[in-house]
PDB file of C-alpha atoms and ligand atoms in Angstrom:
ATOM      1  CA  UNK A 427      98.074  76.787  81.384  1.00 92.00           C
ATOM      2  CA  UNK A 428      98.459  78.296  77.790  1.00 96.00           C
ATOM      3  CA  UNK A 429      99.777  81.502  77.585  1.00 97.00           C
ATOM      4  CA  UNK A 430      96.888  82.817  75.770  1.00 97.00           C
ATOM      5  CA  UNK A 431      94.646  82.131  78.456  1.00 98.00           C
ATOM      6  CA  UNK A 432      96.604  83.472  80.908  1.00 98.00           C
ATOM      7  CA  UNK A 433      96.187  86.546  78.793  1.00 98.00           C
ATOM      8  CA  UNK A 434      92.493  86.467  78.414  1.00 98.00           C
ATOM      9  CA  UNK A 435      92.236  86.620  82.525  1.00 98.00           C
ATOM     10  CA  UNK A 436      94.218  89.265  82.253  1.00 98.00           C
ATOM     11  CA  UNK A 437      91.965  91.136  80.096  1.00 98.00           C
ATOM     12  CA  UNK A 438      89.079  90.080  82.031  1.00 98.00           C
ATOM     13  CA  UNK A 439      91.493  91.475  85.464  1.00 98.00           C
ATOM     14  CA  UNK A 440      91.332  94.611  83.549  1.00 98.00           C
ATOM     15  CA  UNK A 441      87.336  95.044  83.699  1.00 98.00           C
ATOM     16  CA  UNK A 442      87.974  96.010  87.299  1.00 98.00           C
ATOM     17  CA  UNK A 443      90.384  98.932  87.032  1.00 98.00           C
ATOM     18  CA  UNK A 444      89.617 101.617  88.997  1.00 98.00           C
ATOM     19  CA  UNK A 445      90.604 104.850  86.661  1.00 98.00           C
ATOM     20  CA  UNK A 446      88.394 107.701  87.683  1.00 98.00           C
ATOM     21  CA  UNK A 447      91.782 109.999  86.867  1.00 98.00           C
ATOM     22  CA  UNK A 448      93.686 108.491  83.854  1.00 98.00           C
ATOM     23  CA  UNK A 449      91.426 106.216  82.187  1.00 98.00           C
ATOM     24  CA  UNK A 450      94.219 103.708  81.299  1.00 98.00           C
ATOM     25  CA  UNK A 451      92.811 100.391  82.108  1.00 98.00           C
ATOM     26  CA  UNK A 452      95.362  97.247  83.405  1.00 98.00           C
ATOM     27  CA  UNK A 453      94.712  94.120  84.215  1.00 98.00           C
ATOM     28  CA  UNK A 454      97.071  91.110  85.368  1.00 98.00           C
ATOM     29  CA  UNK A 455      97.322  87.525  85.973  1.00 98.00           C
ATOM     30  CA  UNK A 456      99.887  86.084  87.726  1.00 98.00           C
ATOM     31  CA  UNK A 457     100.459  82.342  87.725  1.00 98.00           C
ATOM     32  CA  UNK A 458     101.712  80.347  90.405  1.00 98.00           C
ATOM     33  CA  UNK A 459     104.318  77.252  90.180  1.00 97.00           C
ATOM     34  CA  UNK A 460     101.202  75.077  91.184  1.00 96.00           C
ATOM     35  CA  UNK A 461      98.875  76.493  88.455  1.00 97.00           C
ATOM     36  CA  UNK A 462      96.349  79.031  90.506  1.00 98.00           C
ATOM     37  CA  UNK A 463      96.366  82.526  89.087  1.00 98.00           C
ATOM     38  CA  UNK A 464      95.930  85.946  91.276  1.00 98.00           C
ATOM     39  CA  UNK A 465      94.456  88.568  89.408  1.00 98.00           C
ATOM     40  CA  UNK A 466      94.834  91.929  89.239  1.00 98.00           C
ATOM     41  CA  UNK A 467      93.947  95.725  88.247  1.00 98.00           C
ATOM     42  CA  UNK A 468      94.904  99.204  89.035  1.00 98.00           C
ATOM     43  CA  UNK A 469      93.369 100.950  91.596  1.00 98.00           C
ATOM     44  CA  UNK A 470      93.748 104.833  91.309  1.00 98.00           C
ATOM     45  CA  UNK A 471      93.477 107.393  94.112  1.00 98.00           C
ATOM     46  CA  UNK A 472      92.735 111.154  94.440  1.00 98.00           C
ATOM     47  CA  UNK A 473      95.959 111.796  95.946  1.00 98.00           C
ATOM     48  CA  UNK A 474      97.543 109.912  92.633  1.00 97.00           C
ATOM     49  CA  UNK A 475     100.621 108.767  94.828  1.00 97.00           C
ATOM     50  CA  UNK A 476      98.480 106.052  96.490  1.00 98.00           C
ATOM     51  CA  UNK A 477      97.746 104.208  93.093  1.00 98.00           C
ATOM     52  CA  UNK A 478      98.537 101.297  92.725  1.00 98.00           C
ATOM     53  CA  UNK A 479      99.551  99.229  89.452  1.00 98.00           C
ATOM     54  CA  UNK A 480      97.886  96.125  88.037  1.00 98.00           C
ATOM     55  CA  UNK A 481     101.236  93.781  88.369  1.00 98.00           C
ATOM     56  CA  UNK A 482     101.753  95.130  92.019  1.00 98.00           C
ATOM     57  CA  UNK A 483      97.609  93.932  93.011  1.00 98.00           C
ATOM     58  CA  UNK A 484      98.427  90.449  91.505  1.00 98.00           C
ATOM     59  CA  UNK A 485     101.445  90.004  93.303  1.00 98.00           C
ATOM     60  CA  UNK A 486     100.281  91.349  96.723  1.00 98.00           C
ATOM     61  CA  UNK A 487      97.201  89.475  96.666  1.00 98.00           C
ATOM     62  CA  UNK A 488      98.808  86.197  96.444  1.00 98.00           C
ATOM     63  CA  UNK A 489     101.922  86.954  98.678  1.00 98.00           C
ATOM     64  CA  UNK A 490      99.414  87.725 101.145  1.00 98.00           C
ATOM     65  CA  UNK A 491      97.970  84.849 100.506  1.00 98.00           C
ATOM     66  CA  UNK A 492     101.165  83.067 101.654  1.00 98.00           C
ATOM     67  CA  UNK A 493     102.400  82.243  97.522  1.00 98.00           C
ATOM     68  CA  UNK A 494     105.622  82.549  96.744  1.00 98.00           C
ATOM     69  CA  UNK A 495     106.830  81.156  93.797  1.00 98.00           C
ATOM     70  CA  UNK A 496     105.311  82.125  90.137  1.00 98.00           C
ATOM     71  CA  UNK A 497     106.171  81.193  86.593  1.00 97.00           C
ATOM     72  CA  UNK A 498     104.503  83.534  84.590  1.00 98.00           C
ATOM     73  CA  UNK A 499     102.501  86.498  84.259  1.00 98.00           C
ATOM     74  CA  UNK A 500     100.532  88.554  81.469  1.00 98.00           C
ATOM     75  CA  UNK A 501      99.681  91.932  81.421  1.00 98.00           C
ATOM     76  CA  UNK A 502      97.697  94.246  79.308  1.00 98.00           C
ATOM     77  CA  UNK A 503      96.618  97.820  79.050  1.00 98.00           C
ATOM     78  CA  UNK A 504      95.141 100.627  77.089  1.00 98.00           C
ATOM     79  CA  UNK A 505      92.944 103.542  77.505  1.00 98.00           C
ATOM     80  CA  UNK A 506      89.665 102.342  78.631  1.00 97.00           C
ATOM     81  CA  UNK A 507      89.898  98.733  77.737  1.00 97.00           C
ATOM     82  CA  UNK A 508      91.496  99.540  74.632  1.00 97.00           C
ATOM     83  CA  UNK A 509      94.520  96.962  74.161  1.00 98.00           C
ATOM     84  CA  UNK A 510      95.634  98.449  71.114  1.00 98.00           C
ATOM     85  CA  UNK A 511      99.580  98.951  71.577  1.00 97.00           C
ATOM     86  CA  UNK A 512     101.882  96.427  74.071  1.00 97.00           C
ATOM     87  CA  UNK A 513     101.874  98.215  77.364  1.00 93.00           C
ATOM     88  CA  UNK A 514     105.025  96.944  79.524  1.00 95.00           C
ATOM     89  CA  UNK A 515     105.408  97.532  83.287  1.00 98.00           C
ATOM     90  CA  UNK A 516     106.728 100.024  85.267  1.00 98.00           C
ATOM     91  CA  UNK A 517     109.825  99.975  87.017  1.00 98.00           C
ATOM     92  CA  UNK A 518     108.321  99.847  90.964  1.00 98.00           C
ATOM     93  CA  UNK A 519     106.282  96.770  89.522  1.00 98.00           C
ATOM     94  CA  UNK A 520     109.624  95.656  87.585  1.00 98.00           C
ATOM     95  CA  UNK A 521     111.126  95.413  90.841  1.00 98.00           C
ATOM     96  CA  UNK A 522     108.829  93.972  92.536  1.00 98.00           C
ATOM     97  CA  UNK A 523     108.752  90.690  90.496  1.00 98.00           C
ATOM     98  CA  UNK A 524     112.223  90.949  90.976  1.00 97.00           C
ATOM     99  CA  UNK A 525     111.637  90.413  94.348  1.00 96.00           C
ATOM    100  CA  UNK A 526     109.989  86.961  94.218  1.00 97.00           C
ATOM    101  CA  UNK A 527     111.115  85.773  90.590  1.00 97.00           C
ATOM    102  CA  UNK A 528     114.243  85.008  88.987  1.00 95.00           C
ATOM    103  CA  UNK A 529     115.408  85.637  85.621  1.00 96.00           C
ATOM    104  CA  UNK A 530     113.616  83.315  83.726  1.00 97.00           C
ATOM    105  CA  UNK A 531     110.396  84.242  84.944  1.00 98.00           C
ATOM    106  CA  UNK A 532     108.069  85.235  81.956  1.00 98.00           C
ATOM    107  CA  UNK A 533     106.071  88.357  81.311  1.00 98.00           C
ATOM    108  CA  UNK A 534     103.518  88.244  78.443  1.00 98.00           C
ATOM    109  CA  UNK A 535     102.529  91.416  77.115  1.00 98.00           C
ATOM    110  CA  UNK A 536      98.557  90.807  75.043  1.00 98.00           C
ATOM    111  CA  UNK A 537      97.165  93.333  73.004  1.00 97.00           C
ATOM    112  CA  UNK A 538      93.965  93.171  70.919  1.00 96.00           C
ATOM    113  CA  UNK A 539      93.574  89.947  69.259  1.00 93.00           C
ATOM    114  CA  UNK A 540      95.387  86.904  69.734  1.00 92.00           C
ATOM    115  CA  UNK A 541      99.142  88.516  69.161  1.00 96.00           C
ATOM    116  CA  UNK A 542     101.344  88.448  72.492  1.00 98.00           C
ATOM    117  CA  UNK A 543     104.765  89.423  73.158  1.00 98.00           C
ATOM    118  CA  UNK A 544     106.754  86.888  75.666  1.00 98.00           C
ATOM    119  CA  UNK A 545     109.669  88.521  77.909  1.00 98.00           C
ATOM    120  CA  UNK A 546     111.425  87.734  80.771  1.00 98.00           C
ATOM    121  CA  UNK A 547     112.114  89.642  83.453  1.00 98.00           C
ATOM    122  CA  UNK A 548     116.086  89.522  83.313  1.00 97.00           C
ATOM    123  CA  UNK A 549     115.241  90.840  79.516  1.00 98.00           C
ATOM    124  CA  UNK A 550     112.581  93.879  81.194  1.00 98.00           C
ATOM    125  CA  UNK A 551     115.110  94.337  84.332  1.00 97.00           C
ATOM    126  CA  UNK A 552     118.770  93.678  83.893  1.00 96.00           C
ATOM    127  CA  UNK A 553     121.164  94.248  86.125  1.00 93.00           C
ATOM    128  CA  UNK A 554     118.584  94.319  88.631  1.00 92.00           C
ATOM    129  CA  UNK A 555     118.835  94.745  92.660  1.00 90.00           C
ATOM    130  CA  UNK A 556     118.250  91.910  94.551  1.00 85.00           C
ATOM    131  CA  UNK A 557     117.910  89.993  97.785  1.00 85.00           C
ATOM    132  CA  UNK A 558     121.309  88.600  96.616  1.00 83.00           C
ATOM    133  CA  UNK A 559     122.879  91.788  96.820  1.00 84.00           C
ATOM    134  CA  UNK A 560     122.224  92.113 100.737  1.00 90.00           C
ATOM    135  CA  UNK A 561     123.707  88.440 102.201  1.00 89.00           C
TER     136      UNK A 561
HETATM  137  N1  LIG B1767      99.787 101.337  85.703  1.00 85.49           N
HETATM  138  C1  LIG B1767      99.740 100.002  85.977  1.00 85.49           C
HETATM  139  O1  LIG B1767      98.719  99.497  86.452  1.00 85.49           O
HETATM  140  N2  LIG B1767     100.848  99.265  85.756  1.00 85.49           N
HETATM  141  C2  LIG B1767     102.029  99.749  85.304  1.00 85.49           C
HETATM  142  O2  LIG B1767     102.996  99.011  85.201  1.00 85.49           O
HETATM  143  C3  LIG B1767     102.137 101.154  84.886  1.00 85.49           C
HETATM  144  C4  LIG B1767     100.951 102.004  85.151  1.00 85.49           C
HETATM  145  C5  LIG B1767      98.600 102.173  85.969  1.00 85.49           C
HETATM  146  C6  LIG B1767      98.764 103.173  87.068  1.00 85.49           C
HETATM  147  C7  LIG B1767      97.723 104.202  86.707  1.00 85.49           C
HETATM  148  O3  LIG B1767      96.472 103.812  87.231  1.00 85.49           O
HETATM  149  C8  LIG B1767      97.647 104.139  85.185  1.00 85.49           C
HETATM  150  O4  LIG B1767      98.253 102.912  84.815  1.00 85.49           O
HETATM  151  C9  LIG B1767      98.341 105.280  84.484  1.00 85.49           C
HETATM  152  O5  LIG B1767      99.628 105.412  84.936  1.00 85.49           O
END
């Protein structure tokens, strides 16, 4: 899959958000090793703590789903659906991809229009903890 599609379903993840408190729309698509893609959006709660980020939905839907290896994923967000700057992900969801993905696993960043940035994770999460860490 071309990573500007992958973007555009995670613009189209984003039409889901559920904001009612912040208003800042995300929407993700992760992308399997064999080529299906999980999306996913926030989902806000009144007691804030509950929320739950974009990144985090895509990757709990398809580990539930019994997935476990990805190669890519693209992200986007903006106050109500406006992609205007690169939004990058938070450190819970950081670590969470850390959990599943190595190194080389890439993170696109969309915006408005067809301009991306590509990362990978050990560039958004160096040094990170790991699985390793505990044999
Ligand atoms: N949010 C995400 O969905 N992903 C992130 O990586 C950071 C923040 C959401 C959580 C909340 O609904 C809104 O953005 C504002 O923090």
């Amino acid at each position: 899959m071309e990573d500007t599609e992958l973007i555009a379903l995670a613009k189209k993840a984003a039409e889901n958000a559920y904001v009612p408190y912040s208003g800042y729309t995300v929407g993700a698509a992760l992308l399997t090793e064999n080529g299906k893609v999980y999306l996913g959006c926030n989902i806000e709660n009144a007691a804030y703590g509950p929320t739950n980020c974009a990144e985090r939905t895509a990757f709990f839907k398809a580990v539930s789903e019994g997935e476990r290896k990805f190669s890519a994923l693209a992200v986007v967000g903006g106050k109500n659906f406006d992609f205007k700057d690169y939004f990058t992900p938070c450190g819970v969801c950081r670590q969470v991809m850390a959990e599943f993905c190595d190194d080389k696993f890439r993170v696109l960043i969309g915006k408005n229009g067809d301009e991306y940035l590509s990362l990978t994770l050990g560039e958004i999460l160096p040094y990170s903890f790991s699985s390793e860490k505990l044999k």
